[in-house]
């Protein structure tokens, strides 16, 4: 079963080269922690990468929120990624037609395809969104994560309240998951994994499940809609391979200590999972 298979064994079964590298890196670094670096200045971004870098497998950015963005920031980010051995994920959530996403990926001031090992993409536009992204990076080792379920309250991707009266909602949810997984299977060279909240969506051991909404201290962020779960819940019950932690680390009094604590707790639950 996927959930009890160690990352290193799954690396042999991954088709996307970034997924192979990621699973190997997770095993060697003993980290299944992704930090969500939702900060708005270049200096904050670099100092967060420097301080949390030793403890993460993936450093996830929203590069369009950085107010003083410059190409130098990317050079600095790449240097820190190399120094601390983590991958860069730009959480762009591409969601347009293939032609447009290929331009959003490889053009503009952020030139995402030139530096981000991984990007996120919504499956809503259909397969063309993947072919569009792929067409922009014919000679680069790049990968994407398809967003299938979201962590936010009231999102339209949940099956958690299945009753007879919501049967049609459940059926449409099932269709979205199935169709999204079909896209994954059609593009194994480019799809590294999925972003979701439930176990059993990922059946292929070569795909990685990334799950946001993790906190040791909070259950939600009030009216903004984020919903949090514990490391135990996210790894054991929800099937996460990588847990995404944002404010739990970025807004901690001591982000280094918080990153160490999240890494240790998340890794311990993973070890429990594979030995069960
Ligand atoms: P935080 O832990 O501070 O709530 O941050 C969560 C991060 O994960 C954010 O960067 C957000 O964009 C991302 N995310 C999420 O919260 N839920 C999803 O379903 C998908 C996401 O990418």
Short mmCIF file of C-alpha atoms and ligand atoms in Angstrom, two decimals:
data_model
loop_
_atom_site.label_atom_id
_atom_site.label_comp_id
_atom_site.label_asym_id
_atom_site.label_seq_id
_atom_site.Cartn_x
_atom_site.Cartn_y
_atom_site.Cartn_z
CA UNK A 1 0.00 0.00 0.00
CA UNK A 2 1.21 3.50 -0.91
CA UNK A 3 0.92 4.88 2.63
CA UNK A 4 3.16 2.24 4.18
CA UNK A 5 5.80 2.28 1.44
CA UNK A 6 8.96 4.24 2.39
CA UNK A 7 9.78 7.33 0.33
CA UNK A 8 13.03 5.82 -0.92
CA UNK A 9 11.17 2.82 -2.42
CA UNK A 10 8.64 5.17 -3.99
CA UNK A 11 11.43 7.16 -5.64
CA UNK A 12 12.11 4.14 -7.89
CA UNK A 13 8.51 4.23 -9.08
CA UNK A 14 8.25 7.94 -9.86
CA UNK A 15 8.23 8.91 -13.53
CA UNK A 16 8.76 12.66 -13.14
CA UNK A 17 12.45 13.43 -12.51
CA UNK A 18 11.66 16.11 -9.91
CA UNK A 19 9.47 13.64 -7.99
CA UNK A 20 12.38 11.16 -7.99
CA UNK A 21 14.73 13.82 -6.65
CA UNK A 22 12.16 14.99 -4.10
CA UNK A 23 11.45 11.52 -2.68
CA UNK A 24 15.19 10.79 -2.46
CA UNK A 25 15.83 14.14 -0.80
CA UNK A 26 13.02 13.57 1.74
CA UNK A 27 14.52 10.21 2.67
CA UNK A 28 18.10 11.45 2.98
CA UNK A 29 17.21 14.68 4.76
CA UNK A 30 14.52 13.02 6.87
CA UNK A 31 12.09 15.82 6.17
CA UNK A 32 8.50 15.79 4.96
CA UNK A 33 8.06 19.46 5.83
CA UNK A 34 7.29 22.15 3.26
CA UNK A 35 7.36 25.69 4.56
CA UNK A 36 4.87 28.11 2.99
CA UNK A 37 6.87 31.32 2.75
CA UNK A 38 4.00 33.78 2.48
CA UNK A 39 6.10 36.89 3.17
CA UNK A 40 6.11 40.14 1.25
CA UNK A 41 9.72 41.33 1.14
CA UNK A 42 12.81 39.88 -0.51
CA UNK A 43 14.84 40.08 2.69
CA UNK A 44 12.16 38.21 4.69
CA UNK A 45 11.99 35.54 1.99
CA UNK A 46 15.75 34.98 1.92
CA UNK A 47 16.13 35.00 5.68
CA UNK A 48 13.29 32.47 6.00
CA UNK A 49 14.94 30.25 3.38
CA UNK A 50 18.25 30.51 5.23
CA UNK A 51 16.79 29.77 8.65
CA UNK A 52 14.31 27.01 7.78
CA UNK A 53 16.24 25.58 4.80
CA UNK A 54 18.08 22.87 6.78
CA UNK A 55 14.75 21.39 7.94
CA UNK A 56 12.57 21.45 4.81
CA UNK A 57 12.30 19.36 1.66
CA UNK A 58 10.35 22.04 -0.23
CA UNK A 59 10.31 25.83 0.13
CA UNK A 60 6.97 27.06 -1.24
CA UNK A 61 6.64 30.61 -2.51
CA UNK A 62 3.94 32.99 -3.71
CA UNK A 63 6.43 35.10 -5.61
CA UNK A 64 3.79 37.64 -6.73
CA UNK A 65 3.33 38.92 -3.16
CA UNK A 66 6.96 40.09 -2.87
CA UNK A 67 6.81 43.88 -3.08
CA UNK A 68 10.48 44.47 -3.90
CA UNK A 69 10.91 41.57 -6.32
CA UNK A 70 14.01 41.61 -8.53
CA UNK A 71 15.85 38.96 -10.57
CA UNK A 72 18.56 39.08 -7.86
CA UNK A 73 16.06 37.58 -5.39
CA UNK A 74 15.82 34.51 -7.61
CA UNK A 75 19.61 34.19 -7.78
CA UNK A 76 19.75 34.41 -3.97
CA UNK A 77 16.91 31.91 -3.55
CA UNK A 78 18.59 29.41 -5.89
CA UNK A 79 21.87 29.75 -3.97
CA UNK A 80 20.16 29.06 -0.62
CA UNK A 81 18.23 26.12 -2.13
CA UNK A 82 21.50 24.60 -3.29
CA UNK A 83 23.24 25.29 0.01
CA UNK A 84 20.52 23.69 2.16
CA UNK A 85 19.38 21.08 -0.37
CA UNK A 86 15.68 21.79 -0.84
CA UNK A 87 13.42 22.22 -3.87
CA UNK A 88 11.58 25.38 -4.83
CA UNK A 89 7.84 25.29 -5.44
CA UNK A 90 5.99 28.31 -6.80
CA UNK A 91 2.38 27.96 -5.67
CA UNK A 92 1.01 29.72 -8.74
CA UNK A 93 -2.10 27.52 -9.06
CA UNK A 94 -2.22 27.93 -12.84
CA UNK A 95 -5.81 27.76 -13.98
CA UNK A 96 -6.20 29.05 -17.54
CA UNK A 97 -6.08 27.70 -21.08
CA UNK A 98 -2.85 26.01 -22.18
CA UNK A 99 -1.55 28.89 -24.28
CA UNK A 100 -2.03 31.43 -21.51
CA UNK A 101 -0.48 29.30 -18.77
CA UNK A 102 2.56 28.59 -20.95
CA UNK A 103 3.12 32.38 -21.07
CA UNK A 104 2.40 32.88 -17.37
CA UNK A 105 4.89 30.11 -16.60
CA UNK A 106 7.78 31.22 -18.77
CA UNK A 107 7.36 34.97 -19.36
CA UNK A 108 6.80 38.12 -17.33
CA UNK A 109 9.06 39.47 -14.61
CA UNK A 110 8.83 36.34 -12.47
CA UNK A 111 9.90 33.92 -15.23
CA UNK A 112 8.74 31.06 -13.00
CA UNK A 113 9.86 28.20 -15.25
CA UNK A 114 13.47 29.38 -15.09
CA UNK A 115 13.80 28.71 -11.35
CA UNK A 116 10.87 26.81 -9.76
CA UNK A 117 11.45 23.04 -9.68
CA UNK A 118 7.74 22.61 -9.01
CA UNK A 119 4.54 24.57 -9.58
CA UNK A 120 0.91 24.01 -8.62
CA UNK A 121 -1.92 23.84 -11.13
CA UNK A 122 -5.70 23.52 -10.97
CA UNK A 123 -7.23 20.69 -12.98
CA UNK A 124 -10.42 22.66 -13.69
CA UNK A 125 -9.36 23.85 -17.19
CA UNK A 126 -8.72 20.21 -18.23
CA UNK A 127 -5.69 18.52 -19.73
CA UNK A 128 -4.65 21.53 -21.83
CA UNK A 129 -3.37 23.30 -18.75
CA UNK A 130 -0.74 20.56 -18.35
CA UNK A 131 0.18 20.40 -22.04
CA UNK A 132 0.50 24.19 -21.99
CA UNK A 133 2.89 24.18 -19.04
CA UNK A 134 4.88 21.29 -20.48
CA UNK A 135 5.28 23.04 -23.81
CA UNK A 136 7.08 25.90 -22.04
CA UNK A 137 9.83 23.70 -20.58
CA UNK A 138 10.84 21.14 -23.22
CA UNK A 139 14.45 20.99 -22.03
CA UNK A 140 14.13 21.56 -18.29
CA UNK A 141 13.61 19.13 -15.40
CA UNK A 142 10.37 20.48 -14.00
CA UNK A 143 7.25 19.09 -12.35
CA UNK A 144 3.81 20.11 -11.19
CA UNK A 145 1.35 19.28 -8.42
CA UNK A 146 -2.32 19.16 -9.41
CA UNK A 147 -4.66 20.76 -6.86
CA UNK A 148 -7.56 18.35 -6.31
CA UNK A 149 -8.90 19.30 -2.88
CA UNK A 150 -8.43 22.51 -0.92
CA UNK A 151 -8.13 23.07 2.81
CA UNK A 152 -10.40 26.10 3.07
CA UNK A 153 -13.85 26.08 4.68
CA UNK A 154 -16.70 25.96 2.18
CA UNK A 155 -14.46 24.90 -0.71
CA UNK A 156 -16.18 23.19 -3.61
CA UNK A 157 -13.93 20.14 -3.65
CA UNK A 158 -15.02 18.26 -0.57
CA UNK A 159 -16.92 15.01 -0.19
CA UNK A 160 -16.95 15.13 3.57
CA UNK A 161 -20.68 15.60 4.01
CA UNK A 162 -22.08 12.81 1.93
CA UNK A 163 -25.78 12.19 2.50
CA UNK A 164 -28.50 11.11 0.12
CA UNK A 165 -29.59 14.69 -0.33
CA UNK A 166 -26.10 15.68 -1.41
CA UNK A 167 -25.62 12.68 -3.65
CA UNK A 168 -25.29 14.78 -6.79
CA UNK A 169 -22.64 16.90 -5.13
CA UNK A 170 -20.79 13.76 -4.13
CA UNK A 171 -21.00 12.34 -7.64
CA UNK A 172 -19.61 15.50 -9.17
CA UNK A 173 -16.82 15.48 -6.60
CA UNK A 174 -15.98 11.89 -7.52
CA UNK A 175 -15.87 12.89 -11.19
CA UNK A 176 -13.45 15.73 -10.49
CA UNK A 177 -11.11 13.44 -8.56
CA UNK A 178 -11.27 10.69 -11.17
CA UNK A 179 -10.77 13.08 -14.08
CA UNK A 180 -7.89 14.82 -12.28
CA UNK A 181 -6.18 11.50 -11.60
CA UNK A 182 -6.63 10.56 -15.25
CA UNK A 183 -4.76 13.74 -16.19
CA UNK A 184 -1.98 12.71 -13.76
CA UNK A 185 -1.72 9.29 -15.33
CA UNK A 186 -1.63 10.76 -18.86
CA UNK A 187 1.30 13.04 -18.01
CA UNK A 188 3.57 11.03 -15.72
CA UNK A 189 6.61 12.82 -17.13
CA UNK A 190 5.39 16.18 -15.77
CA UNK A 191 3.08 15.49 -12.84
CA UNK A 192 5.00 14.98 -9.60
CA UNK A 193 2.01 14.75 -7.30
CA UNK A 194 -1.26 16.17 -6.06
CA UNK A 195 -2.45 18.68 -3.47
CA UNK A 196 -5.33 17.19 -1.51
CA UNK A 197 -6.83 16.57 1.91
CA UNK A 198 -7.94 12.91 1.76
CA UNK A 199 -6.19 9.56 1.72
CA UNK A 200 -6.64 7.05 -1.13
CA UNK A 201 -6.71 9.66 -3.88
CA UNK A 202 -3.08 8.84 -4.61
CA UNK A 203 -2.83 5.16 -5.56
CA UNK A 204 0.35 5.44 -7.61
CA UNK A 205 3.40 5.25 -5.30
CA UNK A 206 5.36 7.43 -7.71
CA UNK A 207 3.08 10.42 -7.03
CA UNK A 208 3.57 12.60 -3.94
CA UNK A 209 0.68 13.93 -1.82
CA UNK A 210 1.14 17.48 -0.56
CA UNK A 211 -1.31 18.63 2.12
CA UNK A 212 -1.65 22.17 3.53
CA UNK A 213 -3.57 23.16 6.66
CA UNK A 214 -1.21 22.06 9.44
CA UNK A 215 -0.76 23.70 12.82
CA UNK A 216 0.26 22.64 16.30
CA UNK A 217 -1.58 25.57 17.89
CA UNK A 218 -4.60 26.68 15.83
CA UNK A 219 -7.76 25.08 14.45
CA UNK A 220 -8.52 27.81 11.92
CA UNK A 221 -7.75 31.42 11.02
CA UNK A 222 -11.25 32.78 11.63
CA UNK A 223 -13.16 34.40 8.76
CA UNK A 224 -10.32 33.78 6.27
CA UNK A 225 -11.38 30.13 6.08
CA UNK A 226 -8.18 28.14 6.61
CA UNK A 227 -8.74 24.87 8.52
CA UNK A 228 -5.87 23.26 10.44
CA UNK A 229 -5.08 19.72 11.51
CA UNK A 230 -2.38 18.15 13.64
CA UNK A 231 0.68 16.40 12.14
CA UNK A 232 -0.77 13.05 13.28
CA UNK A 233 -4.07 13.71 11.52
CA UNK A 234 -2.51 15.07 8.34
CA UNK A 235 -0.01 12.20 7.87
CA UNK A 236 -1.94 9.23 9.27
CA UNK A 237 -5.60 9.97 8.53
CA UNK A 238 -5.34 12.31 5.56
CA UNK A 239 -2.49 10.56 3.76
CA UNK A 240 -0.08 13.48 3.40
CA UNK A 241 3.46 12.68 2.29
CA UNK A 242 4.50 16.31 2.63
CA UNK A 243 2.82 18.69 5.08
CA UNK A 244 2.71 22.40 4.31
CA UNK A 245 3.21 24.73 7.27
CA UNK A 246 2.98 28.48 6.78
CA UNK A 247 2.12 30.77 9.66
CA UNK A 248 2.84 28.05 12.23
CA UNK A 249 6.49 28.70 11.33
CA UNK A 250 6.61 32.15 9.72
CA UNK A 251 4.75 33.83 12.57
CA UNK A 252 6.36 31.88 15.40
CA UNK A 253 8.47 33.85 17.87
CA UNK A 254 11.36 31.62 16.87
CA UNK A 255 10.88 30.30 13.31
CA UNK A 256 14.01 28.10 13.46
CA UNK A 257 12.83 26.34 16.57
CA UNK A 258 9.32 26.02 15.07
CA UNK A 259 10.72 24.50 11.85
CA UNK A 260 12.77 22.02 13.89
CA UNK A 261 9.72 21.07 15.95
CA UNK A 262 7.40 20.63 12.93
CA UNK A 263 10.06 18.63 11.06
CA UNK A 264 10.64 16.30 14.00
CA UNK A 265 6.93 15.75 14.70
CA UNK A 266 5.97 15.23 11.05
CA UNK A 267 8.86 12.85 10.42
CA UNK A 268 8.05 10.82 13.53
CA UNK A 269 4.46 10.31 12.30
CA UNK A 270 5.73 9.28 8.84
CA UNK A 271 8.04 6.71 10.48
CA UNK A 272 5.13 5.39 12.50
CA UNK A 273 3.04 5.15 9.31
CA UNK A 274 5.59 3.15 7.34
CA UNK A 275 6.24 0.79 10.23
CA UNK A 276 2.54 0.06 10.78
P1 LIG B 1 -0.83 28.63 6.46
O1 LIG B 1 -0.19 27.36 7.08
O2 LIG B 1 -0.21 29.89 6.95
O3 LIG B 1 -2.32 28.62 6.58
O4 LIG B 1 -0.47 28.59 4.90
C1 LIG B 1 -0.93 27.59 4.03
C2 LIG B 1 -0.30 27.70 2.67
O5 LIG B 1 -0.75 26.61 1.87
C3 LIG B 1 -0.60 28.97 1.88
O6 LIG B 1 0.59 29.32 1.18
C4 LIG B 1 -1.67 28.56 0.88
O7 LIG B 1 -1.56 29.24 -0.36
C5 LIG B 1 -1.41 27.08 0.68
N1 LIG B 1 -2.62 26.26 0.42
C6 LIG B 1 -3.63 26.11 1.39
O8 LIG B 1 -3.55 26.69 2.48
N2 LIG B 1 -4.70 25.30 1.10
C7 LIG B 1 -4.85 24.64 -0.07
O9 LIG B 1 -5.80 23.91 -0.24
C8 LIG B 1 -3.84 24.80 -1.05
C9 LIG B 1 -2.74 25.60 -0.77
O10 LIG B 1 -1.78 25.73 -1.68
#
